[in-house]
Amino acid sequence: MPPKSDPHAPGPTAHQVQFLRQPHPDLPHLTVWGIRIDGTDLRTLVADATRELWGRELDDDDDTPQEREEFLLRQHAPLYFDVEGQAQAHFLGDAQRGLRHEVSGALFLLGCPCGIDACWPLLATFTATEQTITWSAFHQPDRPQWGELPLGPYTFLRAPYEASLAAPHHLAEDPLAPSHEA
């Protein structure tokens, strides 16, 4: 008789998460929390997931292809937390008021580049077990017509997730910051 499998054990689709600390875009003495999934900045994954959706709304004559791509990559910003330990609690599902969607209960993973996270957040359903953390049902509350974004779900092994959260990778600058080349 084959051994019973653990129904709570992660399947072969476990993803890798890396939490990042990087300078705030407007206040470099402050740091924000970025996220990479399987080595790719979450903002890049969101750009890919929303490219077609934005294409239905934006006028091709208004922007160059480069401007459009910059818009897609910068439609969200990493989150800023002003209290020590607040980011760890947030990304473990204990989000403070204002960083959890009041209607759906979804967690903010990215905020708005204007500095007011609730202005244009990226939301995801947060599910935790003893062994895994899952982000799923990504959506943009200001575009209900988009429905669930074609992004994820992402299931992470809990131990490496918590380790990355406890010791985020520090960056000297935002990897998606605009290039200042002439």
mmCIF file of N, CA, C and O in Angstrom, residues 2-66:
data_model
loop_
_atom_site.group_PDB
_atom_site.id
_atom_site.type_symbol
_atom_site.label_atom_id
_atom_site.label_comp_id
_atom_site.label_asym_id
_atom_site.label_seq_id
_atom_site.Cartn_x
_atom_site.Cartn_y
_atom_site.Cartn_z
ATOM 1 N N PRO A 2 0.672 2.185 -0.956
ATOM 2 C CA PRO A 2 1.507 3.397 -1.015
ATOM 3 C C PRO A 2 1.247 4.283 0.201
ATOM 4 O O PRO A 2 0.154 4.291 0.755
ATOM 5 N N PRO A 3 2.278 5.058 0.619
ATOM 6 C CA PRO A 3 2.080 5.957 1.762
ATOM 7 C C PRO A 3 1.071 7.047 1.417
ATOM 8 O O PRO A 3 0.957 7.471 0.264
ATOM 9 N N LYS A 4 0.331 7.467 2.417
ATOM 10 C CA LYS A 4 -0.629 8.560 2.221
ATOM 11 C C LYS A 4 0.129 9.865 2.025
ATOM 12 O O LYS A 4 1.119 10.128 2.699
ATOM 13 N N SER A 5 -0.372 10.672 1.107
ATOM 14 C CA SER A 5 0.262 11.973 0.910
ATOM 15 C C SER A 5 -0.375 12.984 1.855
ATOM 16 O O SER A 5 -1.537 12.859 2.238
ATOM 17 N N ASP A 6 0.399 13.960 2.226
ATOM 18 C CA ASP A 6 -0.075 15.018 3.117
ATOM 19 C C ASP A 6 -0.891 16.002 2.296
ATOM 20 O O ASP A 6 -0.358 16.647 1.380
ATOM 21 N N PRO A 7 -2.197 16.173 2.560
ATOM 22 C CA PRO A 7 -3.013 17.087 1.754
ATOM 23 C C PRO A 7 -2.618 18.542 1.911
ATOM 24 O O PRO A 7 -2.976 19.381 1.105
ATOM 25 N N HIS A 8 -1.833 18.852 2.936
ATOM 26 C CA HIS A 8 -1.416 20.243 3.153
ATOM 27 C C HIS A 8 -0.005 20.510 2.632
ATOM 28 O O HIS A 8 0.469 21.629 2.692
ATOM 29 N N ALA A 9 0.648 19.465 2.142
ATOM 30 C CA ALA A 9 2.000 19.652 1.621
ATOM 31 C C ALA A 9 1.922 20.398 0.291
ATOM 32 O O ALA A 9 1.028 20.160 -0.511
ATOM 33 N N PRO A 10 2.867 21.315 0.066
ATOM 34 C CA PRO A 10 2.842 22.049 -1.198
ATOM 35 C C PRO A 10 3.132 21.130 -2.370
ATOM 36 O O PRO A 10 3.883 20.171 -2.257
ATOM 37 N N GLY A 11 2.512 21.431 -3.471
ATOM 38 C CA GLY A 11 2.719 20.654 -4.684
ATOM 39 C C GLY A 11 3.976 21.101 -5.398
ATOM 40 O O GLY A 11 4.748 21.905 -4.885
ATOM 41 N N PRO A 12 4.166 20.628 -6.608
ATOM 42 C CA PRO A 12 5.378 20.957 -7.363
ATOM 43 C C PRO A 12 5.392 22.401 -7.852
ATOM 44 O O PRO A 12 6.359 22.823 -8.459
ATOM 45 N N THR A 13 4.337 23.159 -7.585
ATOM 46 C CA THR A 13 4.277 24.527 -8.095
ATOM 47 C C THR A 13 4.652 25.577 -7.052
ATOM 48 O O THR A 13 4.276 26.725 -7.177
ATOM 49 N N ALA A 14 5.387 25.194 -5.999
ATOM 50 C CA ALA A 14 5.793 26.186 -5.005
ATOM 51 C C ALA A 14 6.691 27.230 -5.667
ATOM 52 O O ALA A 14 7.576 26.912 -6.450
ATOM 53 N N HIS A 15 6.414 28.471 -5.370
ATOM 54 C CA HIS A 15 7.164 29.592 -5.934
ATOM 55 C C HIS A 15 8.134 30.135 -4.892
ATOM 56 O O HIS A 15 8.009 29.869 -3.705
ATOM 57 N N GLN A 16 9.069 30.949 -5.361
ATOM 58 C CA GLN A 16 10.044 31.596 -4.483
ATOM 59 C C GLN A 16 9.680 33.071 -4.364
ATOM 60 O O GLN A 16 9.394 33.717 -5.365
ATOM 61 N N VAL A 17 9.711 33.591 -3.145
ATOM 62 C CA VAL A 17 9.477 35.015 -2.930
ATOM 63 C C VAL A 17 10.737 35.621 -2.339
ATOM 64 O O VAL A 17 11.460 34.967 -1.571
ATOM 65 N N GLN A 18 11.014 36.840 -2.730
ATOM 66 C CA GLN A 18 12.117 37.596 -2.146
ATOM 67 C C GLN A 18 11.577 38.974 -1.802
ATOM 68 O O GLN A 18 11.078 39.695 -2.679
ATOM 69 N N PHE A 19 11.645 39.316 -0.519
ATOM 70 C CA PHE A 19 11.251 40.655 -0.096
ATOM 71 C C PHE A 19 12.469 41.556 -0.202
ATOM 72 O O PHE A 19 13.594 41.144 0.080
ATOM 73 N N LEU A 20 12.231 42.782 -0.636
ATOM 74 C CA LEU A 20 13.296 43.745 -0.890
ATOM 75 C C LEU A 20 13.073 45.002 -0.063
ATOM 76 O O LEU A 20 11.932 45.414 0.169
ATOM 77 N N ARG A 21 14.156 45.628 0.341
ATOM 78 C CA ARG A 21 14.107 46.962 0.926
ATOM 79 C C ARG A 21 14.891 47.855 -0.017
ATOM 80 O O ARG A 21 16.011 47.540 -0.389
ATOM 81 N N GLN A 22 14.283 48.950 -0.417
ATOM 82 C CA GLN A 22 14.924 49.861 -1.360
ATOM 83 C C GLN A 22 14.514 51.286 -1.022
ATOM 84 O O GLN A 22 13.521 51.498 -0.335
ATOM 85 N N PRO A 23 15.279 52.272 -1.478
ATOM 86 C CA PRO A 23 14.939 53.654 -1.160
ATOM 87 C C PRO A 23 13.562 54.045 -1.695
ATOM 88 O O PRO A 23 13.166 53.643 -2.786
ATOM 89 N N HIS A 24 12.860 54.825 -0.901
ATOM 90 C CA HIS A 24 11.586 55.415 -1.324
ATOM 91 C C HIS A 24 11.890 56.307 -2.527
ATOM 92 O O HIS A 24 12.883 57.029 -2.533
ATOM 93 N N PRO A 25 11.057 56.290 -3.574
ATOM 94 C CA PRO A 25 11.381 57.059 -4.784
ATOM 95 C C PRO A 25 11.485 58.568 -4.574
ATOM 96 O O PRO A 25 12.258 59.233 -5.252
ATOM 97 N N ASP A 26 10.723 59.113 -3.639
ATOM 98 C CA ASP A 26 10.738 60.566 -3.430
ATOM 99 C C ASP A 26 11.468 60.987 -2.163
ATOM 100 O O ASP A 26 11.859 62.144 -2.033
ATOM 101 N N LEU A 27 11.631 60.066 -1.231
ATOM 102 C CA LEU A 27 12.273 60.363 0.049
ATOM 103 C C LEU A 27 13.347 59.313 0.305
ATOM 104 O O LEU A 27 13.124 58.339 1.029
ATOM 105 N N PRO A 28 14.530 59.480 -0.299
ATOM 106 C CA PRO A 28 15.538 58.422 -0.267
ATOM 107 C C PRO A 28 16.035 58.042 1.130
ATOM 108 O O PRO A 28 16.650 57.001 1.289
ATOM 109 N N HIS A 29 15.734 58.859 2.143
ATOM 110 C CA HIS A 29 16.124 58.481 3.505
ATOM 111 C C HIS A 29 15.163 57.451 4.098
ATOM 112 O O HIS A 29 15.438 56.867 5.144
ATOM 113 N N LEU A 30 14.039 57.184 3.425
ATOM 114 C CA LEU A 30 13.079 56.165 3.839
ATOM 115 C C LEU A 30 13.197 54.966 2.905
ATOM 116 O O LEU A 30 13.634 55.103 1.767
ATOM 117 N N THR A 31 12.779 53.801 3.389
ATOM 118 C CA THR A 31 12.809 52.620 2.529
ATOM 119 C C THR A 31 11.406 52.046 2.360
ATOM 120 O O THR A 31 10.540 52.223 3.215
ATOM 121 N N VAL A 32 11.213 51.399 1.230
ATOM 122 C CA VAL A 32 9.943 50.756 0.899
ATOM 123 C C VAL A 32 10.201 49.260 0.706
ATOM 124 O O VAL A 32 11.343 48.827 0.564
ATOM 125 N N TRP A 33 9.113 48.506 0.687
ATOM 126 C CA TRP A 33 9.185 47.054 0.561
ATOM 127 C C TRP A 33 8.756 46.611 -0.830
ATOM 128 O O TRP A 33 7.597 46.766 -1.205
ATOM 129 N N GLY A 34 9.701 46.075 -1.591
ATOM 130 C CA GLY A 34 9.418 45.515 -2.897
ATOM 131 C C GLY A 34 9.328 44.004 -2.809
ATOM 132 O O GLY A 34 9.654 43.401 -1.775
ATOM 133 N N ILE A 35 8.912 43.394 -3.905
ATOM 134 C CA ILE A 35 8.706 41.941 -3.934
ATOM 135 C C ILE A 35 9.175 41.392 -5.272
ATOM 136 O O ILE A 35 8.855 41.954 -6.327
ATOM 137 N N ARG A 36 9.904 40.287 -5.210
ATOM 138 C CA ARG A 36 10.216 39.509 -6.409
ATOM 139 C C ARG A 36 9.585 38.133 -6.237
ATOM 140 O O ARG A 36 9.647 37.548 -5.156
ATOM 141 N N ILE A 37 8.999 37.638 -7.305
ATOM 142 C CA ILE A 37 8.465 36.279 -7.323
ATOM 143 C C ILE A 37 9.222 35.523 -8.405
ATOM 144 O O ILE A 37 9.268 35.960 -9.554
ATOM 145 N N ASP A 38 9.845 34.433 -7.988
ATOM 146 C CA ASP A 38 10.650 33.624 -8.906
ATOM 147 C C ASP A 38 11.655 34.491 -9.658
ATOM 148 O O ASP A 38 11.898 34.311 -10.846
ATOM 149 N N GLY A 39 12.224 35.472 -8.959
ATOM 150 C CA GLY A 39 13.270 36.325 -9.518
ATOM 151 C C GLY A 39 12.788 37.522 -10.316
ATOM 152 O O GLY A 39 13.602 38.304 -10.799
ATOM 153 N N THR A 40 11.478 37.705 -10.461
ATOM 154 C CA THR A 40 10.934 38.810 -11.254
ATOM 155 C C THR A 40 10.186 39.782 -10.353
ATOM 156 O O THR A 40 9.369 39.370 -9.528
ATOM 157 N N ASP A 41 10.467 41.061 -10.526
ATOM 158 C CA ASP A 41 9.784 42.098 -9.749
ATOM 159 C C ASP A 41 8.276 41.962 -9.946
ATOM 160 O O ASP A 41 7.811 41.804 -11.086
ATOM 161 N N LEU A 42 7.529 42.006 -8.860
ATOM 162 C CA LEU A 42 6.072 41.873 -8.942
ATOM 163 C C LEU A 42 5.470 42.919 -9.865
ATOM 164 O O LEU A 42 4.500 42.647 -10.578
ATOM 165 N N ARG A 43 6.051 44.116 -9.921
ATOM 166 C CA ARG A 43 5.525 45.154 -10.810
ATOM 167 C C ARG A 43 5.651 44.753 -12.278
ATOM 168 O O ARG A 43 4.792 45.092 -13.097
ATOM 169 N N THR A 44 6.687 44.017 -12.622
ATOM 170 C CA THR A 44 6.845 43.517 -13.990
ATOM 171 C C THR A 44 5.780 42.475 -14.289
ATOM 172 O O THR A 44 5.187 42.473 -15.385
ATOM 173 N N LEU A 45 5.501 41.607 -13.327
ATOM 174 C CA LEU A 45 4.457 40.597 -13.512
ATOM 175 C C LEU A 45 3.092 41.263 -13.689
ATOM 176 O O LEU A 45 2.285 40.836 -14.525
ATOM 177 N N VAL A 46 2.844 42.325 -12.924
ATOM 178 C CA VAL A 46 1.577 43.057 -13.039
ATOM 179 C C VAL A 46 1.498 43.761 -14.396
ATOM 180 O O VAL A 46 0.443 43.769 -15.038
ATOM 181 N N ALA A 47 2.597 44.337 -14.843
ATOM 182 C CA ALA A 47 2.610 44.984 -16.167
ATOM 183 C C ALA A 47 2.225 43.984 -17.254
ATOM 184 O O ALA A 47 1.395 44.274 -18.120
ATOM 185 N N ASP A 48 2.804 42.791 -17.179
ATOM 186 C CA ASP A 48 2.479 41.762 -18.170
ATOM 187 C C ASP A 48 1.009 41.352 -18.083
ATOM 188 O O ASP A 48 0.354 41.142 -19.101
ATOM 189 N N ALA A 49 0.494 41.259 -16.857
ATOM 190 C CA ALA A 49 -0.894 40.825 -16.660
ATOM 191 C C ALA A 49 -1.917 41.878 -17.081
ATOM 192 O O ALA A 49 -3.054 41.545 -17.406
ATOM 193 N N THR A 50 -1.527 43.148 -17.069
ATOM 194 C CA THR A 50 -2.484 44.220 -17.368
ATOM 195 C C THR A 50 -2.260 44.881 -18.725
ATOM 196 O O THR A 50 -3.033 45.751 -19.122
ATOM 197 N N ARG A 51 -1.240 44.476 -19.445
ATOM 198 C CA ARG A 51 -0.908 45.110 -20.736
ATOM 199 C C ARG A 51 -2.118 45.104 -21.685
ATOM 200 O O ARG A 51 -2.497 46.137 -22.235
ATOM 201 N N GLU A 52 -2.731 43.964 -21.869
ATOM 202 C CA GLU A 52 -3.887 43.871 -22.772
ATOM 203 C C GLU A 52 -5.086 44.650 -22.224
ATOM 204 O O GLU A 52 -5.807 45.305 -22.973
ATOM 205 N N LEU A 53 -5.279 44.604 -20.917
ATOM 206 C CA LEU A 53 -6.406 45.325 -20.308
ATOM 207 C C LEU A 53 -6.257 46.829 -20.490
ATOM 208 O O LEU A 53 -7.215 47.519 -20.845
ATOM 209 N N TRP A 54 -5.056 47.343 -20.253
ATOM 210 C CA TRP A 54 -4.815 48.771 -20.475
ATOM 211 C C TRP A 54 -4.934 49.113 -21.959
ATOM 212 O O TRP A 54 -5.379 50.202 -22.316
ATOM 213 N N GLY A 55 -4.537 48.185 -22.823
ATOM 214 C CA GLY A 55 -4.611 48.424 -24.257
ATOM 215 C C GLY A 55 -6.019 48.744 -24.732
ATOM 216 O O GLY A 55 -6.202 49.466 -25.706
ATOM 217 N N ARG A 56 -7.009 48.239 -24.013
ATOM 218 C CA ARG A 56 -8.414 48.521 -24.362
ATOM 219 C C ARG A 56 -8.838 49.922 -23.919
ATOM 220 O O ARG A 56 -9.833 50.448 -24.401
ATOM 221 N N GLU A 57 -8.102 50.491 -22.985
ATOM 222 C CA GLU A 57 -8.490 51.788 -22.417
ATOM 223 C C GLU A 57 -7.654 52.953 -22.903
ATOM 224 O O GLU A 57 -8.140 54.073 -22.970
ATOM 225 N N LEU A 58 -6.390 52.720 -23.182
ATOM 226 C CA LEU A 58 -5.487 53.805 -23.532
ATOM 227 C C LEU A 58 -5.449 54.019 -25.038
ATOM 228 O O LEU A 58 -5.525 53.065 -25.814
ATOM 229 N N ASP A 59 -5.300 55.240 -25.433
ATOM 230 C CA ASP A 59 -5.232 55.606 -26.846
ATOM 231 C C ASP A 59 -3.789 55.463 -27.327
ATOM 232 O O ASP A 59 -2.873 56.087 -26.775
ATOM 233 N N ASP A 60 -3.578 54.647 -28.340
ATOM 234 C CA ASP A 60 -2.238 54.409 -28.866
ATOM 235 C C ASP A 60 -1.564 55.685 -29.357
ATOM 236 O O ASP A 60 -0.342 55.766 -29.407
ATOM 237 N N ASP A 61 -2.348 56.672 -29.735
ATOM 238 C CA ASP A 61 -1.775 57.917 -30.257
ATOM 239 C C ASP A 61 -1.253 58.831 -29.154
ATOM 240 O O ASP A 61 -0.556 59.804 -29.440
ATOM 241 N N ASP A 62 -1.589 58.544 -27.892
ATOM 242 C CA ASP A 62 -1.186 59.426 -26.793
ATOM 243 C C ASP A 62 0.227 59.178 -26.288
ATOM 244 O O ASP A 62 0.844 60.065 -25.713
ATOM 245 N N ASP A 63 0.741 57.977 -26.468
ATOM 246 C CA ASP A 63 2.043 57.610 -25.901
ATOM 247 C C ASP A 63 2.887 56.875 -26.926
ATOM 248 O O ASP A 63 2.370 56.155 -27.768
ATOM 249 N N THR A 64 4.216 57.021 -26.776
ATOM 250 C CA THR A 64 5.125 56.188 -27.564
ATOM 251 C C THR A 64 5.132 54.803 -26.930
ATOM 252 O O THR A 64 4.724 54.641 -25.769
ATOM 253 N N PRO A 65 5.590 53.792 -27.640
ATOM 254 C CA PRO A 65 5.692 52.456 -27.032
ATOM 255 C C PRO A 65 6.539 52.455 -25.753
ATOM 256 O O PRO A 65 6.207 51.782 -24.780
ATOM 257 N N GLN A 66 7.616 53.250 -25.737
ATOM 258 C CA GLN A 66 8.454 53.329 -24.541
ATOM 259 C C GLN A 66 7.690 53.966 -23.378
ATOM 260 O O GLN A 66 7.768 53.507 -22.243
#
